[in-house]
Coordinates of C-alpha atoms in Angstrom, one line a residue:
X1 CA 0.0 0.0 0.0
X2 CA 0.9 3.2 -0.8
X3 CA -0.5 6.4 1.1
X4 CA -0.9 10.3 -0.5
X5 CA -0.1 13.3 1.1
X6 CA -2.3 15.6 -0.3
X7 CA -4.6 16.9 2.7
X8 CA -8.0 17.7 0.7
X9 CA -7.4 13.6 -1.6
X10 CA -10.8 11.7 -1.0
X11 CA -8.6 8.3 -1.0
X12 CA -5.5 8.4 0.7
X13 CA -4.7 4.9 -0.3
X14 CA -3.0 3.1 -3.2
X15 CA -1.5 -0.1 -4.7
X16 CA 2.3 0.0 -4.4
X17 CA 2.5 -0.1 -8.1
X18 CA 1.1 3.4 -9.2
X19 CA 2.9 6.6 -9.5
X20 CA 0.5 8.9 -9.2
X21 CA -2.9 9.0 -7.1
X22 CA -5.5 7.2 -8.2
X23 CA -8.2 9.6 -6.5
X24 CA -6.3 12.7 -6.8
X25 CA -3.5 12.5 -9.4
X26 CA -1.0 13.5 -6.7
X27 CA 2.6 12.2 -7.0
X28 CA 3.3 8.9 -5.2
X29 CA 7.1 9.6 -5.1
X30 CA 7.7 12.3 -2.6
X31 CA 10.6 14.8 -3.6
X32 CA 11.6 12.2 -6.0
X33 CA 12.6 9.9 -3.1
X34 CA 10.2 8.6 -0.3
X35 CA 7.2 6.6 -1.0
X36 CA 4.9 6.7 1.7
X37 CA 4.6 3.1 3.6
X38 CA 1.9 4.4 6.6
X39 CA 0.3 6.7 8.6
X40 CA 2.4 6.9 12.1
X41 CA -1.1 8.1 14.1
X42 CA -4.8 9.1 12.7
X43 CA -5.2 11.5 9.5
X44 CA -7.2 13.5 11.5
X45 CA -7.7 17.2 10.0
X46 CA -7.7 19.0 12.8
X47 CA -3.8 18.1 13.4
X48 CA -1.6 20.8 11.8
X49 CA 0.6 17.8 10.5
X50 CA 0.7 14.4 9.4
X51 CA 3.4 11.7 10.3
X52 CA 4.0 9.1 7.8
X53 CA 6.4 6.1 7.7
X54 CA 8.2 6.4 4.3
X55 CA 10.9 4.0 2.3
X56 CA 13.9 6.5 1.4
X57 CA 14.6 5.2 -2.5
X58 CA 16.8 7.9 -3.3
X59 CA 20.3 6.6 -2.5
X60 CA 22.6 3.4 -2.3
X61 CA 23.2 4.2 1.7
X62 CA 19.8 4.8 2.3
X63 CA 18.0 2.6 -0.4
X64 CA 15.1 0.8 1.6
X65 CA 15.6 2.8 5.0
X66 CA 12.6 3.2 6.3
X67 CA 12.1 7.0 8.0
X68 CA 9.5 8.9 9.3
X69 CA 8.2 12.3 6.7
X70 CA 6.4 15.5 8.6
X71 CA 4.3 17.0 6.9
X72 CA 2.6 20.6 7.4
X73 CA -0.9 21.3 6.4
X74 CA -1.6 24.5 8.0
X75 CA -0.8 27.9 6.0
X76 CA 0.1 29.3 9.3
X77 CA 3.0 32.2 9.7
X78 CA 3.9 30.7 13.9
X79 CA 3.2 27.1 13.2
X80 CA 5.3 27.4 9.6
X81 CA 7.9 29.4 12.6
X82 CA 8.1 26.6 14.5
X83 CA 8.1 23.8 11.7
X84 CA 11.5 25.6 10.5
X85 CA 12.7 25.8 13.7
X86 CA 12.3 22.1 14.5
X87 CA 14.2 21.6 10.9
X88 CA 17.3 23.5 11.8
X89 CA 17.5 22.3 15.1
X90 CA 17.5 18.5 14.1
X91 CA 19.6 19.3 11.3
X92 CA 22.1 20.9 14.1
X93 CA 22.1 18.5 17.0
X94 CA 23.9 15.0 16.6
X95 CA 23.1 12.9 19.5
X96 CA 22.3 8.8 19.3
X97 CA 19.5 10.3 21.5
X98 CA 17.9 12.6 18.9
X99 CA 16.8 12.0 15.6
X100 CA 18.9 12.8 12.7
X101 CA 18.2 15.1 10.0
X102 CA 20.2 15.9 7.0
X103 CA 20.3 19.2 5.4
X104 CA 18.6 18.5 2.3
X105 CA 15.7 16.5 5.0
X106 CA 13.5 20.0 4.6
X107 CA 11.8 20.7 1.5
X108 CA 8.2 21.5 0.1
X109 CA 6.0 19.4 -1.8
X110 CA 3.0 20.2 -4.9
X111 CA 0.3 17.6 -4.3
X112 CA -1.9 18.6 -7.2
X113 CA -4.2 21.4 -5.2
X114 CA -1.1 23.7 -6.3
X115 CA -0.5 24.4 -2.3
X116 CA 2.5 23.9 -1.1
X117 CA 3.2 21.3 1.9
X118 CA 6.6 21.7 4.1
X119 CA 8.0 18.4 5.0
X120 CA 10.6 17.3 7.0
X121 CA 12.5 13.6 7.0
X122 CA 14.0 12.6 9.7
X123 CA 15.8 9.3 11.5
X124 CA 13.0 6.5 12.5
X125 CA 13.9 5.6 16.1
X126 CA 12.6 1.9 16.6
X127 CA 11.6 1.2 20.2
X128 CA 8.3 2.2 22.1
X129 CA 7.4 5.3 23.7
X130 CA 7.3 5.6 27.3
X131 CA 3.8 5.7 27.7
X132 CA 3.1 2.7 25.9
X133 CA 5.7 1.7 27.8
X134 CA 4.6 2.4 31.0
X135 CA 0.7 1.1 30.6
X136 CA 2.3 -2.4 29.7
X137 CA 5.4 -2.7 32.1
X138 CA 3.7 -1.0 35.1
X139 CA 5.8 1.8 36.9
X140 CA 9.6 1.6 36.6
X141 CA 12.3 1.3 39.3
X142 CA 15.3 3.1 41.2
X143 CA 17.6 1.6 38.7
X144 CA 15.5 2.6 35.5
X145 CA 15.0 5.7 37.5
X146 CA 18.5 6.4 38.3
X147 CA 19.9 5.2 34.5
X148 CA 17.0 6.8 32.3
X149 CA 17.3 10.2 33.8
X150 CA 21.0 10.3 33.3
X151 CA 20.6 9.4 29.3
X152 CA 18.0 12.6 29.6
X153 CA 20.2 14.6 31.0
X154 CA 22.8 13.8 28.6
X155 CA 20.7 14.3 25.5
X156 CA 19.3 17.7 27.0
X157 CA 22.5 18.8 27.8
X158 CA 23.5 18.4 23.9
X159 CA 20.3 20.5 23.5
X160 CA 20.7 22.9 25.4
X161 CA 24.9 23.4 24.6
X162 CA 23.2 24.6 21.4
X163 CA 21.4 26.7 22.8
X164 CA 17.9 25.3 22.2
X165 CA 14.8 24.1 24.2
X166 CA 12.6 21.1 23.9
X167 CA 9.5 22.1 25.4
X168 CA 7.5 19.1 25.4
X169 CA 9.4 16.7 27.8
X170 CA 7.0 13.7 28.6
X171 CA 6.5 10.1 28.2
X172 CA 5.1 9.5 24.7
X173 CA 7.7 11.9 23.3
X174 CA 10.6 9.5 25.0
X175 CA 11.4 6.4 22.9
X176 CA 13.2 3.1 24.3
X177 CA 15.1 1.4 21.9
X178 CA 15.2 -2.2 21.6
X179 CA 19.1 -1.7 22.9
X180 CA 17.8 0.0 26.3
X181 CA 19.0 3.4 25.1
X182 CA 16.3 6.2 25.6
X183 CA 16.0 8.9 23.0
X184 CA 14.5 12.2 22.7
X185 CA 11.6 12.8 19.5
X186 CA 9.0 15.2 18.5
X187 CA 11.1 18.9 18.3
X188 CA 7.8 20.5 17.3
X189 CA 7.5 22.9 20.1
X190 CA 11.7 23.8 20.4
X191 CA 12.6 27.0 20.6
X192 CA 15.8 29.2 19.6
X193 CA 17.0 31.4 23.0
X194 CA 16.3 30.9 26.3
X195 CA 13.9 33.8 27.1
X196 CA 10.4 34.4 26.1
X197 CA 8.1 32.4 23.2
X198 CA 5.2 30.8 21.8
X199 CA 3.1 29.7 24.9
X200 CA 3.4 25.7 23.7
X201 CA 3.4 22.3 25.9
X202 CA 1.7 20.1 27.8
X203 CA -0.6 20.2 30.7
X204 CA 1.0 18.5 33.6
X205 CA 4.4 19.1 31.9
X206 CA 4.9 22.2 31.0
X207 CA 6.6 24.7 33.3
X208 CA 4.6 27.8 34.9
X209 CA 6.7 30.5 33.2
X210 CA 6.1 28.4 29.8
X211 CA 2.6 28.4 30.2
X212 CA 2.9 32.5 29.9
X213 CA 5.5 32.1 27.2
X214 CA 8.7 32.6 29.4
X215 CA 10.7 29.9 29.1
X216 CA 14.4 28.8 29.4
X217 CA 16.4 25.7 30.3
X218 CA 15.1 25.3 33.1
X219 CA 11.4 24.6 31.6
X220 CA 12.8 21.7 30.1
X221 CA 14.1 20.7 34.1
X222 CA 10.5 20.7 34.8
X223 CA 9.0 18.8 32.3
X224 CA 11.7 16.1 33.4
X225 CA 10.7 16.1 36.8
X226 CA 7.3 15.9 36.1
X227 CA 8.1 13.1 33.5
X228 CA 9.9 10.7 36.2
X229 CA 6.7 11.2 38.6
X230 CA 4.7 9.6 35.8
X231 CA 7.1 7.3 35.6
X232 CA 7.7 6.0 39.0
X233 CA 4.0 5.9 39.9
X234 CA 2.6 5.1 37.1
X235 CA -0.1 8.1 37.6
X236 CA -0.1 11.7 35.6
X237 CA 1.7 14.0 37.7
X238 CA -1.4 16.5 37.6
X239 CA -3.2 14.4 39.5
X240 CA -0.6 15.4 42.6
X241 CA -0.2 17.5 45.0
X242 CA 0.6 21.6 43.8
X243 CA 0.2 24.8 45.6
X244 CA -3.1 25.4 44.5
X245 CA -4.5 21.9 45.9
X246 CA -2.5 20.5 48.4
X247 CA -5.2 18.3 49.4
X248 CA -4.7 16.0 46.2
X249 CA -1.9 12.8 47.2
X250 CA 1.4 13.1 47.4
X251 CA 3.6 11.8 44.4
X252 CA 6.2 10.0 46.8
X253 CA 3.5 8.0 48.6
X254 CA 2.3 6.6 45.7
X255 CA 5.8 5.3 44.9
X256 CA 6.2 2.8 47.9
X257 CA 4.7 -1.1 47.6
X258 CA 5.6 -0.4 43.7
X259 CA 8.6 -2.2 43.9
X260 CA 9.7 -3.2 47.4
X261 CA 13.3 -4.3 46.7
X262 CA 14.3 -1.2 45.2
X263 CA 12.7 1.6 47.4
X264 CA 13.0 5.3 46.2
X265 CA 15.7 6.8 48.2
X266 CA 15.3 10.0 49.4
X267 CA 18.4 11.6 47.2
X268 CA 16.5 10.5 44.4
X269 CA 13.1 11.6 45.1
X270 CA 14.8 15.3 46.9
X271 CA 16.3 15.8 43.8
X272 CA 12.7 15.2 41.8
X273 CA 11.0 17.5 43.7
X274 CA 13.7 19.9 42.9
X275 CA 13.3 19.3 39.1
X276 CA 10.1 20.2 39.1
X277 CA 10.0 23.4 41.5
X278 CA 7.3 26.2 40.4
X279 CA 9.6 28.4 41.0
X280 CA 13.0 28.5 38.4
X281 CA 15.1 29.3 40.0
X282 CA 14.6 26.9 43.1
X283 CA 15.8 23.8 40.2
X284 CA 19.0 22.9 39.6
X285 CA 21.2 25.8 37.7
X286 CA 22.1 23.2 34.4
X287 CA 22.3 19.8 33.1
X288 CA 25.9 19.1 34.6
X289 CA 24.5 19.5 38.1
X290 CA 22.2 17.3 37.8
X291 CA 24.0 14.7 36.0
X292 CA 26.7 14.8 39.4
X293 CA 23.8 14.4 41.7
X294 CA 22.8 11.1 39.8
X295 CA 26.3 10.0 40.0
X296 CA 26.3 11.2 43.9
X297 CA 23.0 9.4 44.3
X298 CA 23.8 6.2 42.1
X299 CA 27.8 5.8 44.3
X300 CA 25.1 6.3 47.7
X301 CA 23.1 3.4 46.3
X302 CA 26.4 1.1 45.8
X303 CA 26.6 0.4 49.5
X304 CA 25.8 -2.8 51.2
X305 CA 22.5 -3.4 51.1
X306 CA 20.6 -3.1 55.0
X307 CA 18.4 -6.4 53.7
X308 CA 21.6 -8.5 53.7
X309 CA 22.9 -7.4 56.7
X310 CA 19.9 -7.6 58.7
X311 CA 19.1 -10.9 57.4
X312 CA 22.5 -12.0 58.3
X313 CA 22.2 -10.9 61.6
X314 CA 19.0 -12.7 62.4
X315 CA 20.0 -15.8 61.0
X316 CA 23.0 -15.8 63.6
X317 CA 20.8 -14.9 66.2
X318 CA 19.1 -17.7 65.7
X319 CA 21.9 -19.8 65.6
X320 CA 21.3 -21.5 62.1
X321 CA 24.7 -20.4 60.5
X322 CA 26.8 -22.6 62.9
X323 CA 24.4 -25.7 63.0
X324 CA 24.6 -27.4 59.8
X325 CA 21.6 -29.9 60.5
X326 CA 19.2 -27.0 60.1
X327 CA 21.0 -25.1 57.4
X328 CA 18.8 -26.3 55.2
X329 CA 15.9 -24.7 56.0
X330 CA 17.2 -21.0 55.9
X331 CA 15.3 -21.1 52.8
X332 CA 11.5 -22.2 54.2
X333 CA 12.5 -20.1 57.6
X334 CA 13.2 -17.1 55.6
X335 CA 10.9 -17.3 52.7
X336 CA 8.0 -18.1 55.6
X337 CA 9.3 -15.6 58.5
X338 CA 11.7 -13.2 57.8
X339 CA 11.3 -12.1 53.8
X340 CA 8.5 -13.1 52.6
X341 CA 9.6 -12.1 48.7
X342 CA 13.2 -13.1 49.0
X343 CA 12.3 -15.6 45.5
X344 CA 11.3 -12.3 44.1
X345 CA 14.8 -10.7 45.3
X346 CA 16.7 -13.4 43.8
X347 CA 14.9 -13.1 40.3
X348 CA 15.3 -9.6 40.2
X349 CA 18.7 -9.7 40.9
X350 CA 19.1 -12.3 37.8
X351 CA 17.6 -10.1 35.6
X352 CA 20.1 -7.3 36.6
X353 CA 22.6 -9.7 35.3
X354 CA 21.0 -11.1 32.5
X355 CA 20.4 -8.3 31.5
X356 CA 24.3 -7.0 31.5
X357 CA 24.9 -10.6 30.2
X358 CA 26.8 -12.1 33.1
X359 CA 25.4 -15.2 32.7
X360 CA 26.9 -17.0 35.5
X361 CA 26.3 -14.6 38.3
X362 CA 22.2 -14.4 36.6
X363 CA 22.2 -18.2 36.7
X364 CA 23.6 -18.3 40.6
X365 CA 20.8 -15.7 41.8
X366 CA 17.9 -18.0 39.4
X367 CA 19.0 -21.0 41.3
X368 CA 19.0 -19.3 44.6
X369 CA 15.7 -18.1 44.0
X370 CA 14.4 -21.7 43.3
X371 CA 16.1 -22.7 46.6
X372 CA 13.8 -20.7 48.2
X373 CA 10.5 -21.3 45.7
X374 CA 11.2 -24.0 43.8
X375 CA 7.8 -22.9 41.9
X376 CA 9.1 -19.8 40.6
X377 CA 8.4 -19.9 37.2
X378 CA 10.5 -16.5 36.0
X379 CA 13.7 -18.6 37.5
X380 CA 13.0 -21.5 35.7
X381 CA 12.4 -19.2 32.1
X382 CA 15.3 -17.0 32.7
X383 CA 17.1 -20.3 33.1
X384 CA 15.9 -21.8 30.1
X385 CA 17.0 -18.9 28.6
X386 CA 20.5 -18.7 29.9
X387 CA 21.0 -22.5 28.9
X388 CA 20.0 -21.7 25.1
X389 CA 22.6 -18.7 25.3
X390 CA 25.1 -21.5 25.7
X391 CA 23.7 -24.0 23.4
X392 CA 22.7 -26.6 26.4
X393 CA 19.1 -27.1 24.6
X394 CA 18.6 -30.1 26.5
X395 CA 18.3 -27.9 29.5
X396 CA 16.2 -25.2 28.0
X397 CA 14.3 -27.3 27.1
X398 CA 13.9 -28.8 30.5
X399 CA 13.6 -25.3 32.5
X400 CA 10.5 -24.4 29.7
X401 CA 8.6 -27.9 30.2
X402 CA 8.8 -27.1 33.7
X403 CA 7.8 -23.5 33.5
X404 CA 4.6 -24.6 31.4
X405 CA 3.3 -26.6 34.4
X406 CA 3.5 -23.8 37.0
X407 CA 0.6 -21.4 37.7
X408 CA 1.9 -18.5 36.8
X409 CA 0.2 -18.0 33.4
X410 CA 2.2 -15.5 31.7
X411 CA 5.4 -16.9 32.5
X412 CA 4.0 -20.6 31.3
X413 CA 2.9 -19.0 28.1
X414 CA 6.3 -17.1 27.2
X415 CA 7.5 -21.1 27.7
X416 CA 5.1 -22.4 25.6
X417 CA 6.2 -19.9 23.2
X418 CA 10.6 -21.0 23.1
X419 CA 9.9 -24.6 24.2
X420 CA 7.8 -24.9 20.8
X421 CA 10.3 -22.9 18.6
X422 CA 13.3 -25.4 20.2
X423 CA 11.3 -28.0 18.7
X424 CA 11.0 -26.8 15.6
X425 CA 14.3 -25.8 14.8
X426 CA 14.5 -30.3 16.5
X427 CA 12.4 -31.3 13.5
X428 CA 9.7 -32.0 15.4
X429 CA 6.9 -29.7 14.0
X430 CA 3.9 -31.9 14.9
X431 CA 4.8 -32.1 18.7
X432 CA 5.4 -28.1 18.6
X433 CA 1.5 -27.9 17.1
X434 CA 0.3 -30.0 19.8
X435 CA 1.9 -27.9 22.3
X436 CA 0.8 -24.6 20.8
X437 CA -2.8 -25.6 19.5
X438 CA -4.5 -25.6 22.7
X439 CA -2.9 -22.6 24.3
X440 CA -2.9 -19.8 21.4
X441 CA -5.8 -17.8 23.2
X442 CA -3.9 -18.3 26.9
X443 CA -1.4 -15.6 26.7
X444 CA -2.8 -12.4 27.8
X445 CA 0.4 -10.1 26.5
X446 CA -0.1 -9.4 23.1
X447 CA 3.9 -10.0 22.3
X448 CA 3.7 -13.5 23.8
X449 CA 0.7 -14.1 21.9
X450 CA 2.0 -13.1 18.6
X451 CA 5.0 -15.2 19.3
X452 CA 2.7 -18.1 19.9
X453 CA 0.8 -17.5 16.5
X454 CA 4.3 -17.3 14.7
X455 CA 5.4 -20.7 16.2
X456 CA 2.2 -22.4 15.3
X457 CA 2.4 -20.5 11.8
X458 CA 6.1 -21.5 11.4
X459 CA 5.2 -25.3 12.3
X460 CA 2.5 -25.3 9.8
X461 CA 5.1 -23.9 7.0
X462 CA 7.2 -27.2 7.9
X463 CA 4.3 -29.3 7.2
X464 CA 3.6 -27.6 4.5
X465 CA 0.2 -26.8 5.3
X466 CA 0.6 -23.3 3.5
X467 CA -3.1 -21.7 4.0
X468 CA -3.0 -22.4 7.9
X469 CA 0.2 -21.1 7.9
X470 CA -0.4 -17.9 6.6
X471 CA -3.6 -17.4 8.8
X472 CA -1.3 -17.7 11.9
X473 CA 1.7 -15.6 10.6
X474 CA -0.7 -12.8 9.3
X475 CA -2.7 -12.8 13.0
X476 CA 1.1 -12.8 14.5
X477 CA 1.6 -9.8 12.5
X478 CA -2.0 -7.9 13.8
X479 CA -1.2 -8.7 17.4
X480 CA 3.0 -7.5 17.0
X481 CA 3.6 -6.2 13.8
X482 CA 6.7 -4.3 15.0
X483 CA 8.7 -7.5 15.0
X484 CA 10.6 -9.1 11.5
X485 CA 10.2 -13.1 12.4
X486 CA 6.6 -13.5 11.3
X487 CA 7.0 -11.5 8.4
X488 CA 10.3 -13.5 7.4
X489 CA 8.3 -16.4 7.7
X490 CA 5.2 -15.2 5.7
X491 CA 7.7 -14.4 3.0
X492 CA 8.9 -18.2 2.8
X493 CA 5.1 -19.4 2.5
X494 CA 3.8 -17.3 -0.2
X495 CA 7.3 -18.1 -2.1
X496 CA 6.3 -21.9 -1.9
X497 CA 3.3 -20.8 -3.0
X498 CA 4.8 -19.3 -6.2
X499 CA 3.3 -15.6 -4.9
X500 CA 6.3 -13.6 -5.4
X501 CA 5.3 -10.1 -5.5
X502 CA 3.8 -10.6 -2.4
X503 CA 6.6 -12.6 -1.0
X504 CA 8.7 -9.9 -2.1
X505 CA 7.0 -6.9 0.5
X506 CA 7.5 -9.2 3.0
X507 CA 11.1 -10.0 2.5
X508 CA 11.3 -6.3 2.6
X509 CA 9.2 -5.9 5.9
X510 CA 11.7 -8.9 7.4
X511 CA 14.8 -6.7 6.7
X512 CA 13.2 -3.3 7.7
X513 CA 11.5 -4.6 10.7
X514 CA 13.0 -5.7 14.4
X515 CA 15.0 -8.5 15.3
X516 CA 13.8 -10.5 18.1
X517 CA 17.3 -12.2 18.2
X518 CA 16.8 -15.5 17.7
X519 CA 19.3 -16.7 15.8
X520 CA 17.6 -17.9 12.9
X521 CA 16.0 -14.7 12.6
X522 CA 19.4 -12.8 12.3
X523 CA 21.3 -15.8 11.0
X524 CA 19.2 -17.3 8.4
X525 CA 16.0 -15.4 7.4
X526 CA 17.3 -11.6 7.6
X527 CA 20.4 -13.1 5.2
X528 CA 17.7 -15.0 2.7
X529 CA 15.8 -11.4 2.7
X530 CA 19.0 -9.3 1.8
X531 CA 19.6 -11.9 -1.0
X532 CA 16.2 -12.2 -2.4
X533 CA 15.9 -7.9 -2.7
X534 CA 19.8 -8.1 -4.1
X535 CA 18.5 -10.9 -6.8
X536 CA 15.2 -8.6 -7.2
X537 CA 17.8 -5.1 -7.9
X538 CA 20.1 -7.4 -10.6
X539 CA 16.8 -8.2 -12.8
X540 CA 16.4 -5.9 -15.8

């Protein structure tokens, strides 16, 4: 498919193979160069732009890259201000946390109504916004606290240097990349200067002194703070406390229960409040003190943790260190009396380290947590997990059979989902499709869902049972479309099925999509899609 631009077209939609519009007579090809893929959010015509995903065809480096196009529909002398001002300041700033923007990225486009549209092209940062985020991971830690706001400081600080402001600081308008980085989007509303300006933002986010068009660096402070309320309580920050209603809850409250092993410290949550002060001056001065009060804050949270010490304490009070016939129940006596979630400790410590791949000390904490709860069912995944990092399959397999059974019904699911795919990969497609037939409606994540659809659809392609196999890979694709695998493998079934035009947009999506890293996704079917599109561009 293959979307026009032209605000006032009665059909925004076309076949990928037409030039021009079929309802307006608008050129497809955008400056020569982008073909539009998508609509990023809703056409709606009260927006003053449009976001489109586009395929830049206009160069060997960026041949196939897909990117995102702005486009302005509004004849308005501020919002045209503003869309030039967001041009020149991408175009300026080079940060891994902002979106790049070339200098030829700006430039106007005739639809045929004879007005002109500005546009702007700009880097497509894969990942999810934080408010998607947020509503499916729940509120985040100290740690993502603590790590997050230090990447923001350091892309603000890059902002700032050049003498810019953002202006719209908030969740939705944060991305996080599939690598964990964070990075900065939407430079609609930035401004040139540091005093005075449009009155522009967010309710809830924006600064006092922006609301009356003042603002300066320290706006953007603001918005931060305001941001990393949202954040670690998982509620919008208007809904707190401010001097006008100090009745309403306090943010800090809300905070505790959230997650008990890693309890905001008050450094932290001092330093919050101080971000987000009515008052301008009362925030910190610049971005470099606040980045050495995260570094002050993070060294303060290096220190032995109290839970350890008291735990050691009590369990030589009690004797049970020095008496080895009892030693083995420190686990029941302190799951049952003295911490109740220690499991829960131990797997969120593995995930710390599986996360920074040190496998070993990750596997240690997994097994110390199933010392304690030999039913936890995220030690027993993560284990899986860790075994298939280093090849033992036998044992994934093991950990995920054992991880089905338990009654924790997401985790059981997500092991459906890899203990079917090791199958697979074994040969054994028929024992992966009884596995996955009766549990394809269990999963209640969408991802894990999707994953079990492109199993069962993968399974089916090995049986060659082609039409149920594209059922599943195309309802994989509704639930996660984000991802490449299901796409790869719809590419391989309507190739055996001698569709190769069709085959060929979905070797395309598979290249231009994420990788889930399996390895036959990055291995195997991201090399066959590189080589089908290289075969495709050798063909007079």
């Amino acid at each position: 498919m293959s979307y026009c631009i032209n605000p006032r077209c009665p059909n925004c939609e076309n076949p990928d193979n037409l030039e021009t519009c079929q309802s307006c007579g608008s050129s497809l090809l955008i400056n020569d160069r982008y073909r539009v893929v998508k609509p990023l959010r809703e056409l709606n015509p009260a927006y003053p732009t449009d976001i489109y995903e586009v395929k830049d065809l206009g160069g060997v480096d960026d041949w196939g890259t897909l990117k995102v196009l702005k486009v302005l529909k509004f004849n308005n002398p501020e919002l045209m201000r503003l869309f030039k001002e967001e041009a020149r300041a991408l175009m300026f700033l080079r940060h891994r946390g902002i979106p790049r923007v070339e200098p030829d990225d700006y430039f106007t486009f005739s639809p045929n109504t004879g007005k002109q549209l500005p546009c702007l092209v700009m880097e497509k940062i894969e990942g999810e916004n934080l408010a998607d985020w947020l509503d499916n991971n729940g509120p985040i830690s100290k740690k993502e606290a603590l790590d997050w706001l230090q990447q923001l400081t350091e892309i603000l600080d890059r902002v700032h240097e050049q003498n810019l402001l953002h202006r719209d600081i908030k969740p939705s308008n944060i991305i996080r990349k599939p690598n964990g980085r964070l990075a900065l989007i939407d430079f609609g509303t930035v401004k040139v200067g540091n005093d005075g300006g449009t009155r522009v933002g967010t309710t809830g986010y924006a600064a006092p002194e922006q609301v009356i068009g003042q603002s300066g660096p320290r706006s953007d402070f603001y918005a931060l703070g305001r941001t990393f309320v949202h954040l670690l309580t998982g509620i919008p920050p208007q809904e707190f406390s401010t001097d006008s209603n100090p009745e309403t809850i306090n943010w800090r409250e809300s905070v505790k229960g959230l997650k008990p092993w890693t309890p905001l410290s008050k450094g932290l949550a001092d330093l919050i409040d101080e971000l987000k002060e009515p008052e301008p001056k009362n925030r910190p001065e610049n971005t470099w003190e606040i980045s050495k009060r995260l570094e002050s804050i993070a060294k303060a949270s290096d220190t032995p943790n109290s839970g350890f010490r008291k735990l050691k304490a009590a369990l030589l009070s009690l004797g049970l260190i020095t008496f080895p016939l009892i030693a083995p129940q420190i686990p029941v006596l302190v799951n049952h009396f003295l911490f109740p979630k220690l499991d829960s400790f131990f797997v969120s410590l593995g995930a710390v380290n599986l996360g920074e791949k040190n496998y070993k000390s990750a596997k240690m904490y997994y097994n110390l947590a199933l010392k304690v709860n030999p039913n936890s069912g995220a030690a027993r995944y993560s284990l899986g997990m860790i075994c298939e990092v280093w090849e033992d399959y036998k044992c994934a397999k093991n950990q995920y059979s054992i991880a089905t059974t338990l009654n924790d019904n997401n985790v059981a699911t997500a092991a459906i989902s890899n203990l079917s795919r090791l199958q697979i990969l074994d040969g054994d497609s028929a024992k992966a499709v009884d596995l996955l037939m009766p549990n394809l409606e269990r999963a209640e994540h969408p991802r894990v869902k999707a994953a079990l659809y492109k199993n069962f659809g993968w399974a089916r392609f090995e049986q060659t049972r082609y039409g149920e196999a594209e059922t599943s890979l195309r309802k994989a694709i509704e639930l996660g479309d984000k991802w490449a695998s299901p796409h790869c493998l719809l590419a391989q079934v309507l190739e055996a099925q001698k569709r190769n035009l069709a085959s060929l947009v979905e070797w395309t999506n598979c290249l231009n999509y994420l990788s889930g890293g399996s390895p036959e996704e990055d291995n195997l079917w991201k090399s066959m899609a590189r080589q089908r599109l290289k075969d495709v561009e050798k063909k007079p």
